[in-house]
Short mmCIF file of C-alpha atoms in Angstrom, two decimals:
data_model
loop_
_atom_site.label_atom_id
_atom_site.label_comp_id
_atom_site.label_asym_id
_atom_site.label_seq_id
_atom_site.Cartn_x
_atom_site.Cartn_y
_atom_site.Cartn_z
CA MET A 1 -30.14 5.36 8.68
CA SER A 2 -27.74 2.01 7.66
CA GLU A 3 -28.88 -0.51 6.73
CA ILE A 4 -28.25 -3.67 9.19
CA SER A 5 -29.41 -7.78 8.19
CA PRO A 6 -30.37 -8.78 11.93
CA ARG A 7 -28.02 -11.78 10.89
CA ALA A 8 -24.94 -9.78 11.68
CA GLU A 9 -22.76 -10.36 14.80
CA ILE A 10 -22.56 -6.63 16.20
CA ASP A 11 -21.13 -5.92 19.39
CA PRO A 12 -22.89 -2.94 19.99
CA ARG A 13 -20.34 -0.71 21.29
CA ALA A 14 -19.13 -0.28 17.98
CA LYS A 15 -20.25 2.78 15.64
CA ILE A 16 -21.49 2.32 13.03
CA GLY A 17 -22.39 5.33 10.21
CA ASN A 18 -24.51 6.37 7.97
CA ASN A 19 -25.91 4.84 4.98
CA CYS A 20 -23.95 1.70 5.62
CA LYS A 21 -25.32 -1.92 4.10
CA ILE A 22 -23.91 -4.42 6.45
CA PHE A 23 -25.32 -7.84 4.89
CA PRO A 24 -26.05 -11.31 6.97
CA PHE A 25 -23.20 -13.11 9.31
CA VAL A 26 -20.37 -9.97 9.14
CA TYR A 27 -18.92 -10.37 12.46
CA ILE A 28 -17.95 -7.18 14.15
CA GLU A 29 -16.25 -6.48 17.14
CA GLY A 30 -16.42 -3.40 19.78
CA ASP A 31 -13.03 -1.73 18.91
CA VAL A 32 -14.26 -0.90 15.80
CA GLU A 33 -15.33 2.69 13.99
CA ILE A 34 -16.72 2.08 10.55
CA GLY A 35 -18.12 5.51 8.32
CA ASP A 36 -20.43 6.59 6.27
CA GLY A 37 -21.60 4.89 2.98
CA CYS A 38 -20.24 1.95 3.55
CA ILE A 39 -20.96 -2.08 2.51
CA ILE A 40 -20.20 -4.76 4.20
CA PHE A 41 -20.07 -8.22 2.25
CA PRO A 42 -21.05 -11.22 4.12
CA PHE A 43 -19.16 -13.29 6.47
CA VAL A 44 -16.78 -10.31 6.97
CA SER A 45 -14.96 -9.90 9.76
CA ILE A 46 -13.50 -6.20 11.54
CA LEU A 47 -12.12 -7.00 14.92
CA ASN A 48 -10.63 -4.45 17.78
CA GLY A 49 -8.94 -1.95 16.44
CA THR A 50 -10.50 -0.97 13.18
CA ARG A 51 -10.86 2.80 11.90
CA MET A 52 -13.27 2.91 9.29
CA GLY A 53 -13.87 6.21 6.80
CA ASN A 54 -16.09 6.12 4.16
CA LYS A 55 -18.03 4.80 1.27
CA ASN A 56 -15.62 1.35 1.23
CA LYS A 57 -16.37 -1.79 -0.08
CA ILE A 58 -15.86 -5.00 1.76
CA HIS A 59 -16.14 -8.37 0.11
CA GLN A 60 -16.44 -11.73 1.26
CA GLY A 61 -14.28 -13.29 3.48
CA ALA A 62 -12.46 -10.09 4.16
CA VAL A 63 -10.51 -9.85 7.43
CA ILE A 64 -9.86 -6.65 9.02
CA GLY A 65 -8.52 -5.38 11.43
CA ALA A 66 -6.64 -8.84 12.22
CA LEU A 67 -4.09 -10.02 15.17
CA PRO A 68 -0.61 -8.67 14.18
CA GLN A 69 1.86 -12.43 12.69
CA ASP A 70 4.44 -11.22 14.79
CA PHE A 71 6.39 -13.16 17.24
CA GLU A 72 6.74 -9.66 18.99
CA PHE A 73 2.99 -8.73 19.82
CA ARG A 74 1.91 -8.87 23.58
CA GLY A 75 -1.86 -7.87 22.97
CA GLU A 76 -1.13 -4.62 23.25
CA LYS A 77 -4.33 -2.46 21.64
CA SER A 78 -3.20 -0.53 18.25
CA GLU A 79 -5.06 -0.09 15.31
CA CYS A 80 -5.74 -0.42 11.68
CA VAL A 81 -6.72 2.75 9.43
CA ILE A 82 -9.00 2.48 6.62
CA GLY A 83 -8.83 5.62 4.11
CA ASN A 84 -12.04 6.59 2.07
CA ASN A 85 -13.33 4.65 -1.19
CA ASN A 86 -10.98 1.85 -0.65
CA ILE A 87 -12.54 -1.44 -2.53
CA ILE A 88 -11.90 -4.98 -0.59
CA ARG A 89 -11.63 -7.82 -2.38
CA GLU A 90 -12.49 -11.56 -0.96
CA ASN A 91 -10.51 -13.01 1.38
CA VAL A 92 -8.22 -10.02 1.49
CA VAL A 93 -6.36 -9.40 5.20
CA ILE A 94 -5.18 -6.64 7.21
CA ASN A 95 -3.57 -6.50 10.60
CA ARG A 96 -3.34 -4.30 12.93
CA ALA A 97 -0.27 -2.79 14.44
CA THR A 98 1.68 -4.41 16.41
CA HIS A 99 2.71 -2.35 19.87
CA THR A 100 0.38 0.47 21.83
CA GLY A 101 0.09 3.76 19.85
CA GLY A 102 0.70 1.82 16.74
CA GLN A 103 -1.36 1.81 12.92
CA THR A 104 -1.22 -0.23 9.54
CA VAL A 105 -3.00 2.33 6.93
CA ILE A 106 -4.60 2.01 4.32
CA GLY A 107 -5.28 5.21 2.56
CA ASN A 108 -7.97 6.35 0.09
CA ASP A 109 -9.30 4.70 -3.16
CA ASN A 110 -6.91 1.62 -3.26
CA VAL A 111 -7.79 -1.49 -4.28
CA LEU A 112 -6.55 -4.90 -2.69
CA MET A 113 -7.96 -7.57 -5.20
CA GLU A 114 -8.56 -11.51 -3.95
CA GLY A 115 -6.13 -12.80 -0.93
CA ALA A 116 -4.11 -9.84 -0.98
CA HIS A 117 -2.28 -9.21 2.13
CA ILE A 118 -1.32 -6.34 4.30
CA SER A 119 0.63 -7.34 7.49
CA HIS A 120 1.20 -5.26 10.42
CA ASP A 121 2.40 -1.46 10.90
CA THR A 122 2.76 -1.06 7.47
CA LYS A 123 1.32 2.58 5.62
CA VAL A 124 0.19 2.54 1.62
CA GLY A 125 -1.07 5.62 0.09
CA ASN A 126 -3.33 6.62 -2.13
CA GLN A 127 -5.15 5.08 -5.48
CA CYS A 128 -2.95 1.56 -5.75
CA VAL A 129 -3.83 -1.08 -6.17
CA PHE A 130 -2.76 -4.81 -5.28
CA GLY A 131 -2.72 -7.51 -7.74
CA TYR A 132 -4.18 -11.13 -7.09
CA GLY A 133 -2.29 -12.64 -4.29
CA THR A 134 -0.01 -9.92 -3.05
CA LYS A 135 1.51 -10.14 0.13
CA ILE A 136 3.03 -7.01 1.58
CA ALA A 137 5.16 -8.04 4.69
CA GLY A 138 5.29 -5.91 8.32
CA ASP A 139 6.21 -2.04 8.15
CA CYS A 140 6.45 -1.48 4.62
CA ASP A 141 5.59 2.10 3.23
CA ILE A 142 4.21 1.87 -0.13
CA ASP A 143 3.98 5.59 -1.88
CA ASP A 144 0.87 6.97 -4.08
CA TYR A 145 -0.20 5.21 -6.84
CA VAL A 146 1.84 1.61 -6.70
CA LEU A 147 0.40 -1.30 -9.36
CA PHE A 148 1.18 -4.69 -7.59
CA SER A 149 0.45 -7.13 -10.49
CA SER A 150 -0.83 -10.49 -9.41
CA SER A 151 1.37 -12.36 -6.64
CA VAL A 152 3.88 -10.25 -5.11
CA ILE A 153 5.91 -10.33 -2.63
CA ALA A 154 7.17 -7.72 -0.38
CA ASN A 155 9.28 -8.51 2.19
CA ALA A 156 9.80 -6.80 6.13
CA ARG A 157 10.77 -2.81 5.62
CA THR A 158 10.57 -2.53 1.62
CA ARG A 159 9.20 1.11 0.41
CA VAL A 160 7.64 1.12 -2.86
CA GLY A 161 8.03 4.54 -4.35
CA ARG A 162 5.55 6.95 -6.04
CA GLY A 163 4.16 5.31 -9.29
CA ALA A 164 6.29 1.99 -9.38
CA MET A 165 4.66 -0.78 -10.83
CA ILE A 166 5.96 -4.26 -10.18
CA GLN A 167 5.23 -7.49 -12.14
CA ALA A 168 3.78 -10.50 -11.54
CA GLY A 169 5.83 -13.03 -9.15
CA CYS A 170 8.29 -10.40 -7.76
CA THR A 171 9.68 -10.87 -4.34
CA PHE A 172 11.88 -8.32 -3.50
CA SER A 173 14.10 -7.38 -0.08
CA LYS A 174 15.18 -4.41 -1.13
CA ASP A 175 13.13 -0.72 -1.98
CA ILE A 176 11.58 0.12 -5.57
CA PRO A 177 12.44 3.63 -5.67
CA PRO A 178 10.01 6.02 -7.45
CA TYR A 179 8.37 5.89 -11.42
CA ILE A 180 9.95 2.62 -12.15
CA ILE A 181 9.00 -0.71 -13.69
CA CYS A 182 10.46 -3.72 -11.32
CA THR A 183 10.37 -6.95 -13.28
CA LYS A 184 9.72 -10.24 -12.22
CA ARG A 185 13.55 -10.82 -10.84
CA ALA A 186 13.35 -7.74 -9.45
CA GLU A 187 15.54 -5.02 -11.59
CA TYR A 188 14.87 -1.89 -13.14
CA GLY A 189 12.67 -2.09 -15.73
CA GLY A 190 12.58 1.34 -17.13
CA VAL A 191 10.12 3.56 -16.41
CA ASN A 192 6.79 3.58 -15.53
CA THR A 193 5.41 6.22 -18.11
CA PHE A 194 1.71 4.74 -18.68
CA VAL A 195 0.90 6.18 -14.40
CA GLY A 196 3.47 8.82 -15.38
CA ARG A 197 1.04 10.28 -18.31
CA GLN A 198 -1.99 9.64 -16.25
CA HIS A 199 -0.65 12.26 -13.32
CA GLY A 200 0.65 14.39 -15.79
CA ALA A 201 3.81 14.42 -15.70
CA ASP A 202 4.76 15.86 -19.37
CA GLU A 203 6.89 14.18 -22.09
CA LYS A 204 10.23 16.39 -21.10
CA VAL A 205 9.83 15.20 -17.25
CA LEU A 206 9.28 11.53 -18.35
CA LYS A 207 12.79 11.83 -20.17
CA HIS A 208 14.97 13.41 -16.96
CA ILE A 209 13.46 10.79 -15.32
CA ALA A 210 14.64 7.92 -17.29
CA ASN A 211 18.42 9.86 -17.19
CA ALA A 212 18.41 9.98 -13.86
CA TYR A 213 18.00 5.69 -13.53
CA ARG A 214 20.73 5.70 -16.12
CA LEU A 215 22.85 7.36 -13.92
CA VAL A 216 21.94 4.21 -11.03
CA TYR A 217 21.58 1.78 -12.69
CA ARG A 218 24.09 2.02 -16.01
CA GLY A 219 26.48 4.19 -13.54
CA ASN A 220 29.05 2.17 -11.61
CA THR A 221 29.54 4.55 -8.45
CA SER A 222 28.20 4.52 -5.32
CA LEU A 223 24.33 5.06 -4.62
CA PHE A 224 25.89 7.96 -2.76
CA ASP A 225 27.80 9.96 -5.65
CA THR A 226 24.52 8.46 -7.84
CA VAL A 227 22.22 11.39 -6.25
CA HIS A 228 24.81 14.04 -5.95
CA GLN A 229 25.45 13.42 -10.38
CA ILE A 230 21.25 13.56 -10.55
CA LYS A 231 20.99 16.93 -8.75
CA GLU A 232 23.84 18.24 -11.31
CA GLN A 233 22.57 16.98 -14.18
CA VAL A 234 19.32 16.35 -14.54
CA PRO A 235 16.79 19.13 -14.69
CA ASP A 236 14.50 19.45 -11.26
CA SER A 237 11.31 19.47 -10.59
CA PRO A 238 8.60 17.74 -8.52
CA GLU A 239 9.58 14.12 -9.45
CA ILE A 240 13.37 14.67 -9.78
CA LYS A 241 12.85 15.69 -5.87
CA THR A 242 10.57 12.51 -5.26
CA LEU A 243 12.98 10.13 -6.67
CA VAL A 244 15.92 11.83 -5.00
CA SER A 245 14.67 12.29 -1.27
CA PHE A 246 13.84 8.73 -2.21
CA MET A 247 17.25 7.44 -2.18
CA GLU A 248 18.13 9.71 0.33
CA GLN A 249 16.37 7.74 2.65
CA THR A 250 16.35 4.00 1.58
CA LYS A 251 18.44 2.19 4.72
CA LEU A 252 17.69 -1.29 2.11
CA GLY A 253 19.39 0.03 -1.13
CA LEU A 254 17.59 0.13 -4.23
CA VAL A 255 15.89 -2.85 -6.06
CA GLY A 256 18.86 -4.08 -9.58
CA LYS A 257 21.18 -2.31 -7.51
#
């Protein structure tokens, strides 16, 4: 059984899992599914289209499944999908997708600090941290283990590769490749060795990643030619495959390049 305050306003059509705790003044609309073991603190709004997994903590003032802030939105049914074990702090806003069948997706084990905003149709992986006041625009793609410091702004349709770290106050309009530190001026600031070591990359692999980015940021060739140089000159590994694949798929170009 879940512990639900009688002072919460919950549409009877909403599906609430077992062992949830829902505090007073929570507002939950009808087309909502919430998994087991979630804690919903006061003054949270969970709106139509939200599909939430297990053991999430949603703090005061958060709005989940908010209508997309997109001029193309015409009232279509869409979804905001939240995985498991996420911590969503005060005043966070997550929009659902713009068009029918679309999804905004937050994976598992993420932390969204106070005032973060994830816009329509953005996809977030697992174990990411979004610092205070970070704003992610629509249609962005955030891979696993990404660390955003405070007040970062990601413009629409940008991508952030696995294990990247973005420094406070950075605003970027191009893709941030995997495993790097992106400076406040949206420039390459070295390899994010901290996250690499945390997730099992040995020192040799970290050196190979650094060598790959020397080719990217210190060479005078196009990104297309640089990718071929990395394939020819840098020993292969899952990490190198990841960064090469990311570069081959970029449409906006890379920050600092």
